[in-house]
Amino acid sequence: LCDRSSDVCSSDLRENLTILYHSEQHTEIDVTWYDISGKSFNTQKVMVNKGINQLKVEKGVFRYPGIYFYNIKDQFNNFSGKVHLLD
């Protein structure tokens, strides 16, 4: 579950989810979550520092086990990924 600038570190529904995100600068990013149908259900604005950042997602954001998609966007980059959450 990896692209050039982000990596997901947990896939258990009972635990908080952590996404590692590498930023080239101190900036604000938008993190949006989508369900399998493509409907967005959670968006957060997060300030990140230059370098590697840990974006924590509370386990309560996800109602059910399954496949979820995320998009991380800042003024220069746009990354997407997929998470398989297990019960």
Short mmCIF file of C-alpha atoms in Angstrom, two decimals:
data_model
loop_
_atom_site.label_atom_id
_atom_site.label_comp_id
_atom_site.label_asym_id
_atom_site.label_seq_id
_atom_site.Cartn_x
_atom_site.Cartn_y
_atom_site.Cartn_z
CA LEU A 1 0.00 0.00 0.00
CA CYS A 2 2.59 2.46 -1.09
CA ASP A 3 3.15 5.28 -3.52
CA ARG A 4 5.96 7.78 -3.88
CA SER A 5 5.08 9.84 -0.81
CA SER A 6 2.74 7.90 1.46
CA ASP A 7 2.52 4.53 3.15
CA VAL A 8 -0.22 3.02 5.33
CA CYS A 9 0.99 1.40 8.54
CA SER A 10 -2.07 -0.40 9.94
CA SER A 11 -4.97 -2.29 8.46
CA ASP A 12 -6.83 -3.51 11.57
CA LEU A 13 -10.23 -1.91 12.21
CA ARG A 14 -9.63 -2.10 15.99
CA GLU A 15 -6.54 0.11 15.81
CA ASN A 16 -5.98 3.69 14.77
CA LEU A 17 -4.60 4.00 11.25
CA THR A 18 -1.32 5.78 10.56
CA ILE A 19 -0.28 7.07 7.17
CA LEU A 20 3.33 8.10 6.66
CA TYR A 21 3.52 11.09 4.36
CA HIS A 22 6.65 12.75 2.99
CA SER A 23 6.33 16.46 2.29
CA GLU A 24 8.83 18.65 0.48
CA GLN A 25 7.77 21.67 2.56
CA HIS A 26 5.79 22.87 5.56
CA THR A 27 2.24 23.07 4.18
CA GLU A 28 -1.43 22.25 4.71
CA ILE A 29 -2.80 19.10 3.10
CA ASP A 30 -6.31 17.77 2.57
CA VAL A 31 -6.89 14.11 3.43
CA THR A 32 -10.18 12.76 2.05
CA TRP A 33 -11.57 9.25 2.60
CA TYR A 34 -13.94 7.45 0.22
CA ASP A 35 -15.96 4.27 0.57
CA ILE A 36 -16.08 1.53 -2.06
CA SER A 37 -18.87 3.36 -3.93
CA GLY A 38 -16.69 6.47 -4.31
CA LYS A 39 -18.65 8.57 -1.80
CA SER A 40 -16.47 10.79 0.39
CA PHE A 41 -17.21 10.43 4.09
CA ASN A 42 -14.39 12.23 5.88
CA THR A 43 -12.09 15.15 5.03
CA GLN A 44 -9.40 16.63 7.24
CA LYS A 45 -7.07 19.59 6.79
CA VAL A 46 -3.70 18.79 8.34
CA MET A 47 -0.56 20.89 8.72
CA VAL A 48 2.57 18.90 7.87
CA ASN A 49 6.25 19.69 8.25
CA LYS A 50 8.97 19.24 5.68
CA GLY A 51 10.08 15.60 5.76
CA ILE A 52 8.22 12.53 7.00
CA ASN A 53 4.95 13.06 8.86
CA GLN A 54 2.63 10.61 10.62
CA LEU A 55 -1.02 11.26 9.81
CA LYS A 56 -3.18 9.54 12.43
CA VAL A 57 -6.72 8.51 11.54
CA GLU A 58 -9.01 7.61 14.45
CA LYS A 59 -10.56 4.15 14.23
CA GLY A 60 -14.04 5.69 14.61
CA VAL A 61 -13.79 7.19 11.11
CA PHE A 62 -14.45 3.74 9.63
CA ARG A 63 -17.78 2.08 10.45
CA TYR A 64 -17.22 -1.33 8.91
CA PRO A 65 -14.40 -3.57 7.73
CA GLY A 66 -13.77 -3.29 4.01
CA ILE A 67 -11.91 -1.43 1.31
CA TYR A 68 -11.48 2.32 1.61
CA PHE A 69 -9.68 4.82 -0.57
CA TYR A 70 -7.88 8.01 0.41
CA ASN A 71 -6.62 11.07 -1.40
CA ILE A 72 -3.91 13.36 -0.06
CA LYS A 73 -3.65 16.72 -1.79
CA ASP A 74 -1.54 19.82 -1.28
CA GLN A 75 -0.81 22.75 -3.56
CA PHE A 76 1.68 20.74 -5.63
CA ASN A 77 0.88 17.03 -5.21
CA ASN A 78 -2.08 14.68 -5.35
CA PHE A 79 -1.72 11.09 -4.09
CA SER A 80 -4.28 8.32 -3.78
CA GLY A 81 -4.22 4.97 -2.04
CA LYS A 82 -6.31 2.04 -0.92
CA VAL A 83 -6.72 0.49 2.54
CA HIS A 84 -8.09 -2.98 3.35
CA LEU A 85 -9.48 -2.85 6.89
CA LEU A 86 -9.98 -6.15 8.67
CA ASP A 87 -12.25 -6.88 11.61
#
